[in-house]
Short mmCIF file of C-alpha atoms in Angstrom, two decimals:
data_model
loop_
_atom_site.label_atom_id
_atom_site.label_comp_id
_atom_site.label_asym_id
_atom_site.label_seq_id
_atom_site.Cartn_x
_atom_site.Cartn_y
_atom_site.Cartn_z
CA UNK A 1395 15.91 0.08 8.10
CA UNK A 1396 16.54 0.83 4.33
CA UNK A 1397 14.57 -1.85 2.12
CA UNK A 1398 16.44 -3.13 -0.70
CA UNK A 1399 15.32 -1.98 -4.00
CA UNK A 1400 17.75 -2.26 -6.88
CA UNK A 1401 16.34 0.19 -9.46
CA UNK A 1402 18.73 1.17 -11.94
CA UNK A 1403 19.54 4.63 -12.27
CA UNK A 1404 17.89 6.51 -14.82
CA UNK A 1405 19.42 6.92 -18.30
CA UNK A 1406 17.74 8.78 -21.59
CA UNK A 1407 17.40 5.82 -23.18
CA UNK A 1408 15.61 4.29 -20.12
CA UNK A 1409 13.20 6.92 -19.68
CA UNK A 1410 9.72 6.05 -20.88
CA UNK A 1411 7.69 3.33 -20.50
CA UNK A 1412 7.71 0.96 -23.54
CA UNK A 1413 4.19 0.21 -22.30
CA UNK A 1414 2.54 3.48 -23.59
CA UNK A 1415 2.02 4.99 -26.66
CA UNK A 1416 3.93 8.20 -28.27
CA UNK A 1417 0.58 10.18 -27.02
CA UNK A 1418 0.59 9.14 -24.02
CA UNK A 1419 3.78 9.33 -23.01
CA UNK A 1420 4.68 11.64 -19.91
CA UNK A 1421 6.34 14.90 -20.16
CA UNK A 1422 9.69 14.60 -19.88
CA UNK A 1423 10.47 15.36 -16.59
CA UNK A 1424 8.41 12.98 -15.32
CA UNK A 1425 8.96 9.66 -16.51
CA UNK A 1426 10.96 7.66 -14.82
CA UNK A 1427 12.85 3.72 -15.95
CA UNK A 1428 11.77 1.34 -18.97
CA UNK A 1429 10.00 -1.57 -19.19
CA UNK A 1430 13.05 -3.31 -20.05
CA UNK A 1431 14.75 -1.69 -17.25
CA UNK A 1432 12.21 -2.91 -14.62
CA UNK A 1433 12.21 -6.30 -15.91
CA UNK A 1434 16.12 -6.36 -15.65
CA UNK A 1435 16.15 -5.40 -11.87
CA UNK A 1436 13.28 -7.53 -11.00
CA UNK A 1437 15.71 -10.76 -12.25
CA UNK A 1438 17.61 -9.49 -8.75
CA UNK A 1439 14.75 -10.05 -6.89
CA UNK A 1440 14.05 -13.27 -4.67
CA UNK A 1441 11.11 -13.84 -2.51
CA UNK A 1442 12.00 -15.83 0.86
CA UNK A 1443 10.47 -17.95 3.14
CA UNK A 1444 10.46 -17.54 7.16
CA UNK A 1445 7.76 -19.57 9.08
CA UNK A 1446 10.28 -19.00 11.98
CA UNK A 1447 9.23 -15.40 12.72
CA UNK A 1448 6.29 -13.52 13.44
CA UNK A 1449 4.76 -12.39 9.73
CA UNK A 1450 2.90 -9.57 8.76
CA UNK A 1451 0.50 -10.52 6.83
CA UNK A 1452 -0.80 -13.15 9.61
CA UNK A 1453 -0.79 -10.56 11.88
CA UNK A 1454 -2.92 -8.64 9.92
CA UNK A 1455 -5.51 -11.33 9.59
CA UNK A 1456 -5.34 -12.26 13.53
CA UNK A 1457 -5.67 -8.54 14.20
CA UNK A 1458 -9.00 -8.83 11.86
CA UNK A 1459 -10.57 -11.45 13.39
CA UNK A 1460 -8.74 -13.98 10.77
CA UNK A 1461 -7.72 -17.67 11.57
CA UNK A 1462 -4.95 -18.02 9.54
CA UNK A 1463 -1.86 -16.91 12.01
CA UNK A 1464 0.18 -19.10 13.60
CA UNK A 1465 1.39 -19.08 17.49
CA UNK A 1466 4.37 -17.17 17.33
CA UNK A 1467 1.45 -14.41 15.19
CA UNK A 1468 -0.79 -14.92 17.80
CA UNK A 1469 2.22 -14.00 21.14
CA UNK A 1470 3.80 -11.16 19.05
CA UNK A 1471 -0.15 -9.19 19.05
CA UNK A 1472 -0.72 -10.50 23.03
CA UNK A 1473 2.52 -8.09 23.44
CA UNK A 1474 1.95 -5.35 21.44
CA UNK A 1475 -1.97 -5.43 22.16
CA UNK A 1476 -0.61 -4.87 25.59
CA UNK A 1477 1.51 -1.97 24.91
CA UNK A 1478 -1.14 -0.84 22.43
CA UNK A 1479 -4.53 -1.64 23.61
CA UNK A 1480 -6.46 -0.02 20.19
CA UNK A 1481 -4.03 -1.76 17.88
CA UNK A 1482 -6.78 -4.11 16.64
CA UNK A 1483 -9.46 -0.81 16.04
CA UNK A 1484 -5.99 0.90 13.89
CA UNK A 1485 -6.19 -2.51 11.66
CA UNK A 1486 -10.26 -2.56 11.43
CA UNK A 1487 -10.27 1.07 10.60
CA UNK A 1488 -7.98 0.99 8.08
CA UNK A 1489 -9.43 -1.87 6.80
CA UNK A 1490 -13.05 -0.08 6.86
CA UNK A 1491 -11.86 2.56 4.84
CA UNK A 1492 -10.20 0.14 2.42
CA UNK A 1493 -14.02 -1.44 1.36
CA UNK A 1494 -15.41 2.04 1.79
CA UNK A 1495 -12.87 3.38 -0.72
CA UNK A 1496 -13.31 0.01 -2.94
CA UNK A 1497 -16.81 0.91 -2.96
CA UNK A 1498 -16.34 5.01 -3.85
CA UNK A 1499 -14.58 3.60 -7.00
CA UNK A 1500 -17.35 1.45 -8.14
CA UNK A 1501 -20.25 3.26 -7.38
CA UNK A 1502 -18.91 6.97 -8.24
CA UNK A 1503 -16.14 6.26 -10.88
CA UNK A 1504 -16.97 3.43 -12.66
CA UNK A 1505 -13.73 1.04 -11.63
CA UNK A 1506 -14.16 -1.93 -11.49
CA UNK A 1507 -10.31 -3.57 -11.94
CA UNK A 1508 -8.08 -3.68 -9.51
CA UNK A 1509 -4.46 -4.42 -9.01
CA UNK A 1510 -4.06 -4.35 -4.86
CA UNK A 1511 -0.13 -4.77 -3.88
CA UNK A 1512 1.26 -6.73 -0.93
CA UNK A 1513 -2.15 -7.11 -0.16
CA UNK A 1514 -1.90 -9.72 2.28
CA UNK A 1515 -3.92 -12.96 3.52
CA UNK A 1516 -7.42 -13.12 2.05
CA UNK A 1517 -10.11 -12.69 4.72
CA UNK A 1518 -13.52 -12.11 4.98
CA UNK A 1519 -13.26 -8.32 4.37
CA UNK A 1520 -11.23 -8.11 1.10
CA UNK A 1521 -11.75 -6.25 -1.81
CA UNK A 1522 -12.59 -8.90 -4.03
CA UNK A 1523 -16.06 -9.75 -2.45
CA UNK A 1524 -17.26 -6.21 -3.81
CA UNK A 1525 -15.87 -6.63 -6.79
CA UNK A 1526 -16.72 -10.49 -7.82
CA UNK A 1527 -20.67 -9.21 -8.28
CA UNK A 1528 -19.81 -6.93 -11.37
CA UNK A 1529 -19.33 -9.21 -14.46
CA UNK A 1530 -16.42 -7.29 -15.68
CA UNK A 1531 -14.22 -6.78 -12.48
CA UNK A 1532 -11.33 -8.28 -12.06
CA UNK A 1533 -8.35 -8.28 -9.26
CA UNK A 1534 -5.04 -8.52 -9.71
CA UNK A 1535 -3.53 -9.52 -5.96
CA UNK A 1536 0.25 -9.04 -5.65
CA UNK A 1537 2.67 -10.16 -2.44
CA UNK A 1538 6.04 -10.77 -2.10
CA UNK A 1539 5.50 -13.74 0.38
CA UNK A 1540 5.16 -17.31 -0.88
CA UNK A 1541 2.88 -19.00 1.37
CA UNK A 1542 0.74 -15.70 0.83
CA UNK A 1543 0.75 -16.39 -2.43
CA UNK A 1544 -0.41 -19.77 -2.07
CA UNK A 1545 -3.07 -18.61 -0.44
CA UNK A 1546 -4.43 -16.43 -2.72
CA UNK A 1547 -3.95 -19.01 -5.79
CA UNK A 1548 -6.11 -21.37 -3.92
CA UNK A 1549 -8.48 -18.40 -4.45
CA UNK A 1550 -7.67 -17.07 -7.72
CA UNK A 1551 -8.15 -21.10 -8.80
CA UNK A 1552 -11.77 -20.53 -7.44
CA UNK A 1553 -12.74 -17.12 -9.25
CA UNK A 1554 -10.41 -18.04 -12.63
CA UNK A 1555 -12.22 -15.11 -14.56
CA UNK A 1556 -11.83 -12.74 -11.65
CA UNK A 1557 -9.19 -12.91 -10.02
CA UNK A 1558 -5.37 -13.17 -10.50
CA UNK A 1559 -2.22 -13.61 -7.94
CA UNK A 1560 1.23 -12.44 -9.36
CA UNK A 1561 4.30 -12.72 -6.95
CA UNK A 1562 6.20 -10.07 -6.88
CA UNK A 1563 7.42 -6.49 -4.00
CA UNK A 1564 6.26 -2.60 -4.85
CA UNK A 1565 9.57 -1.96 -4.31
CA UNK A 1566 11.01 -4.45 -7.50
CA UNK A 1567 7.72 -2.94 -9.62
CA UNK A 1568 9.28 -5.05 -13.03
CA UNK A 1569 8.41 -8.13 -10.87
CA UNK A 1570 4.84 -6.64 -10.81
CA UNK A 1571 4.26 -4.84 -13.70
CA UNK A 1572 5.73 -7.65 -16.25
CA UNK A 1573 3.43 -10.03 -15.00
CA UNK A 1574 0.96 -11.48 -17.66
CA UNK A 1575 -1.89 -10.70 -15.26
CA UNK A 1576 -0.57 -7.44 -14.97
CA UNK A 1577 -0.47 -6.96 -18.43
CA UNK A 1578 -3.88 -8.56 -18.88
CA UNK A 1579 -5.34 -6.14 -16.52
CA UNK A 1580 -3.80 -2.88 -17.84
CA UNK A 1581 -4.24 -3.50 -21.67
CA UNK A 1582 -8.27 -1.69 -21.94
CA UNK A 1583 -6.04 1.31 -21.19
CA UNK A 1584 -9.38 2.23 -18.51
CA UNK A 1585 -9.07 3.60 -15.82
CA UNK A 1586 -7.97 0.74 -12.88
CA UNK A 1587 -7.59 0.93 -8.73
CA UNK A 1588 -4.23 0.88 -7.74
CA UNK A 1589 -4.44 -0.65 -3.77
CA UNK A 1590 -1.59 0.26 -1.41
CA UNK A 1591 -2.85 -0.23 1.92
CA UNK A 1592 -0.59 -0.71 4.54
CA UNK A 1593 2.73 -0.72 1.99
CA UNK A 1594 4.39 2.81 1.89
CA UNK A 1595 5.16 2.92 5.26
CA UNK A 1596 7.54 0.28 5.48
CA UNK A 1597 10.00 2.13 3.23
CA UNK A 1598 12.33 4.49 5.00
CA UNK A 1599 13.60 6.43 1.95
CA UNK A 1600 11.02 8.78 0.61
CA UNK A 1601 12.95 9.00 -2.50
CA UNK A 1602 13.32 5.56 -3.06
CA UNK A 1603 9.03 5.41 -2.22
CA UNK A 1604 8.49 8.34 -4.65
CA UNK A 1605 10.55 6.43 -7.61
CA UNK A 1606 8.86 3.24 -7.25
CA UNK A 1607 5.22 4.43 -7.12
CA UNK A 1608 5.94 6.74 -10.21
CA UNK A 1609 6.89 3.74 -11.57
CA UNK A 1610 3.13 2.76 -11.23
CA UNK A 1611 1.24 5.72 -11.71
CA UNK A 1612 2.76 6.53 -14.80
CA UNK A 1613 1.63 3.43 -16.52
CA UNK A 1614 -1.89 3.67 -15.44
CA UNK A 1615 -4.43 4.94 -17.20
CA UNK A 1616 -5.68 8.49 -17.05
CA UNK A 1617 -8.97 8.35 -14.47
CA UNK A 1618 -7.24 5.75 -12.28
CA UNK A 1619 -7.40 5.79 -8.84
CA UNK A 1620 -4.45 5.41 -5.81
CA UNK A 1621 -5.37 3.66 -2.76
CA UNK A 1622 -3.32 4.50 0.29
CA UNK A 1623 -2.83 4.30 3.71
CA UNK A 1624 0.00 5.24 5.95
CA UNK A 1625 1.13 5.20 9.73
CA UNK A 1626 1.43 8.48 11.83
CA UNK A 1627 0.88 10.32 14.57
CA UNK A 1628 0.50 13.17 13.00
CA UNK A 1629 -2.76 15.13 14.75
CA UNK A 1630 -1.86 14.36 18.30
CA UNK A 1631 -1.13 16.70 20.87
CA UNK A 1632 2.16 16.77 22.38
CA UNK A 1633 1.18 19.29 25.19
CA UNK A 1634 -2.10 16.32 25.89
CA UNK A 1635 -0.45 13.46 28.43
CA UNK A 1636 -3.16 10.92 27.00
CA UNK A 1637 -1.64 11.76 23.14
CA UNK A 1638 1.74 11.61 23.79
CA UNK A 1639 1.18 8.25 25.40
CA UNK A 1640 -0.35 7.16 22.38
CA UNK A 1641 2.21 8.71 20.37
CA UNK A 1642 4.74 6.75 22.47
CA UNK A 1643 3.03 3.44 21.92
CA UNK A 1644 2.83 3.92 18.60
CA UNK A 1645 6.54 4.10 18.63
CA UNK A 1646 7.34 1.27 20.32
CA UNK A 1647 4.91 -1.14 18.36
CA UNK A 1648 6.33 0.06 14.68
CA UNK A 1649 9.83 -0.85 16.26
CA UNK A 1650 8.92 -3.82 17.38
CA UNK A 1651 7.87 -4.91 13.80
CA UNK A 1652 11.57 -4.91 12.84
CA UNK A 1653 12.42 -6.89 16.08
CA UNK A 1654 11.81 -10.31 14.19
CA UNK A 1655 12.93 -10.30 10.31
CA UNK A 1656 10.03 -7.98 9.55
CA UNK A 1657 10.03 -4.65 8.07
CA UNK A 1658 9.93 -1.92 10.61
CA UNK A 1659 7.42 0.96 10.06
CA UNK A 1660 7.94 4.46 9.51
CA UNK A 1661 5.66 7.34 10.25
CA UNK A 1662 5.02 10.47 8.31
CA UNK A 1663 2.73 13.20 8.39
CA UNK A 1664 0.46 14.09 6.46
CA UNK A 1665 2.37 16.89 4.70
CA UNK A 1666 4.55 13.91 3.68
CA UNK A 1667 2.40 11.76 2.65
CA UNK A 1668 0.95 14.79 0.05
CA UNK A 1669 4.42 15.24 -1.28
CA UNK A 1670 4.58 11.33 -2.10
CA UNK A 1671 1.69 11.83 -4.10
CA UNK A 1672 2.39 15.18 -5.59
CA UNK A 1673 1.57 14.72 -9.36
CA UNK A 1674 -1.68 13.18 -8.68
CA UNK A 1675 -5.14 15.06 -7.77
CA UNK A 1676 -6.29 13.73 -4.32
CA UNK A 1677 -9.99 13.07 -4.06
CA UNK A 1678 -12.29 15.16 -1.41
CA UNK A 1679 -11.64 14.77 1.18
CA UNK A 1680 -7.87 14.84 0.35
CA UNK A 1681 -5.67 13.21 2.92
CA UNK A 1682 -7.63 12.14 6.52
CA UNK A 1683 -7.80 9.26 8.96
CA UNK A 1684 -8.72 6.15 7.81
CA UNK A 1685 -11.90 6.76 10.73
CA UNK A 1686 -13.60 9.63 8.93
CA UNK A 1687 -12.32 9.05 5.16
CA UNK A 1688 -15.95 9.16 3.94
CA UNK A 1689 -17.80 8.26 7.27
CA UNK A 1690 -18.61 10.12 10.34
CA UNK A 1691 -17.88 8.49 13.55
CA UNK A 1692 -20.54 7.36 15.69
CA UNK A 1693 -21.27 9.77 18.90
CA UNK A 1694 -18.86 8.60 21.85
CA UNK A 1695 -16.47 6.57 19.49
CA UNK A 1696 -12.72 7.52 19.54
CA UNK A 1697 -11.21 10.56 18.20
CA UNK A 1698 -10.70 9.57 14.24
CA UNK A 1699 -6.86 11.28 15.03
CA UNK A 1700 -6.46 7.88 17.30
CA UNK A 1701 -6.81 5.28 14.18
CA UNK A 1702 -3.47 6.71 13.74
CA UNK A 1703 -3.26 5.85 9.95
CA UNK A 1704 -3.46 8.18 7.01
CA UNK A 1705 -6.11 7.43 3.93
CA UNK A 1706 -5.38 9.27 0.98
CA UNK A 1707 -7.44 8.37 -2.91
CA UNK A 1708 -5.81 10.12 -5.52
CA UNK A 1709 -6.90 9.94 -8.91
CA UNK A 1710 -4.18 10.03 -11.96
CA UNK A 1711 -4.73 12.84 -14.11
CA UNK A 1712 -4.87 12.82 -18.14
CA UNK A 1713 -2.03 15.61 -18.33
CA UNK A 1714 0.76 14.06 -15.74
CA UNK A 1715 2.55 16.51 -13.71
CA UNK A 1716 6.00 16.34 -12.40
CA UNK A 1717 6.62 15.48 -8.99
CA UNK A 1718 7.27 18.26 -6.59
CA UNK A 1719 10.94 19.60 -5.65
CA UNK A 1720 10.09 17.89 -2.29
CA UNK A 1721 9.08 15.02 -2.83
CA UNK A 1722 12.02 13.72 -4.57
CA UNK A 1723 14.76 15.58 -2.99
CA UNK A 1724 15.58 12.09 -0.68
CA UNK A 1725 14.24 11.73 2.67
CA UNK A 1726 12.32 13.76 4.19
CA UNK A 1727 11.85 14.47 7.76
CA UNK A 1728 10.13 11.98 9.88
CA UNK A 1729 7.39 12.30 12.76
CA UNK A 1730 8.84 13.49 16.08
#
């Protein structure tokens, strides 16, 4: 299921970022659509309402031990937690490595802003509560639901000096990036975490994924740091009967996400996922499982292969690189 960006197609004089300065403008090759350009397609954009339907975001927070999912939330995980008993651990481990990644950028690079996209429900666990002790951080929540948003204005209304929400989709960045807060956020020009967890897979097109997170990267700061997670299966055996069950569950739950007006999921491997971040210098340990990014599992616990999730920090470099041949040659091969 293609999503539905509308970027318009790159022209010279829509190359570079009215954002940045002549010095820090990226190399040719590498810089993507205009401010005024973004701003223009996000005008095309419309968020919509549908309290009919299962929703992702409260199935996130019901998967997390959250109360703020509604019945038809609730009967959509009884099914899939049947077809997928570790579904919940997936969500709590990726989740894990979220704050443990939250607190890497704090603690060992200084970051202490934050703009965290599609980012959900707020619950117990999110990023803000390690962030709202340092007098200078700040958050920047995006989403591209409106009762989400809601949600986190009640929120921002609470932490007014901390904390912003700015409606708007990853995949329509103008609607993002032309946001006041957004602006706000970037203007230091220091180095900021960029939070996609649980966003690039639920775009089919690679290419399409590649354009609109250049579209981000390229107007952070040098020293910034890229969040990300993404589905796969990648790691399991297909000759082992217990991983291809797994692999086969894991199937059949990211299909049944687009059963019901949501976005489906796509899986990629790892190899993929390095390619959508080509450009950018990944962090040690590179690209893992959300179980053992930073962290080594407990004796007994499962296989960190089985959180079945990706977790990738890649810091933006001061020189910016083009993007590999591969990575934006359109779609790429998916997991078998």
């Amino acid at each position: 299921m293609p999503s539905n960006t509308q970027l318009p197609p790159d022209t010279p004089e829509s190359f570079a970022p009215e954002s940045l300065s002549a010095s820090d403008n990226p190399p040719e090759q590498h810089r993507s659509i205009s401010d005024t350009a973004l701003t223009i397609a996000a005008e095309n954009w419309k968020p919509a309402v549908d309290l009919c339907c299962p929703h992702p975001a409260r199935i996130r927070d019901f998967l997390l031990g959250g109360e703020n999912s509604y019945a038809i939330d609730r009967a959509w995980c009884a099914e899939q937690l049947r077809i997928m008993p570790s579904l919940r651990r997936i969500y709590r481990d990726e989740r894990g490595f979220l704050l443990r990644a939250i607190r890497a950028a704090l603690q060992e690079h200084g970051i202490d802003r934050f703009l965290a996209i599609d980012t959900g429900l707020p619950s117990a666990g999110s990023l803000h509560k390690l962030v709202l002790p340092n007098d200078s951080g700040r958050v920047v929540y995006t989403d591209h639901d409106p009762v989400v948003i809601a949600h986190l204005s009640l929120l921002a209304d609470q932490h007014p000096e901390h904390l912003a929400c700015v409606p708007g989709a990853f995949t329509y960045p103008g609607t993002i990036l032309s946001a006041d807060d957004t602006k706000l956020l970037l203007a230091p020009r220091s180095p900021v975490g960029l939070v996609l967890v649980g966003v690039l897979d639920r775009i089919e097109d690679t290419h399409e994924l590649t354009n609109a997170l250049q579209c981000y990267t390229e107007r952070l700061p040098a020293g910034s740091l890229v969040i990300v997670t993404h589905a796969t299966v990648d790691g399991l055996d297909p000759a082992d009967p217990a991983d291809r069950a797994l692999t086969e569950q894991m199937h059949r739950v990211c299909r049944a996400y687009a059963t019901r007006h949501m976005p489906s999921r796509y899986l990629r491997t790892a190899e993929e996922v390095r390619h959508i971040l080509s450009g950018l210098h990944l962090v040690d340990p590179g690209i893992t499982f959300t179980a053992n990014w930073h962290t080594t599992p407990a004796k007994g616990a499962p296989r960190p292969v089985e959180s079945l999730c990706l977790a990738a920090v890649a810091e933006v470099p001061s020189v910016r690189q083009p993007h590999g041949e591969a990575a934006t040659s359109g779609r790429l091969s998916r997991c078998a």
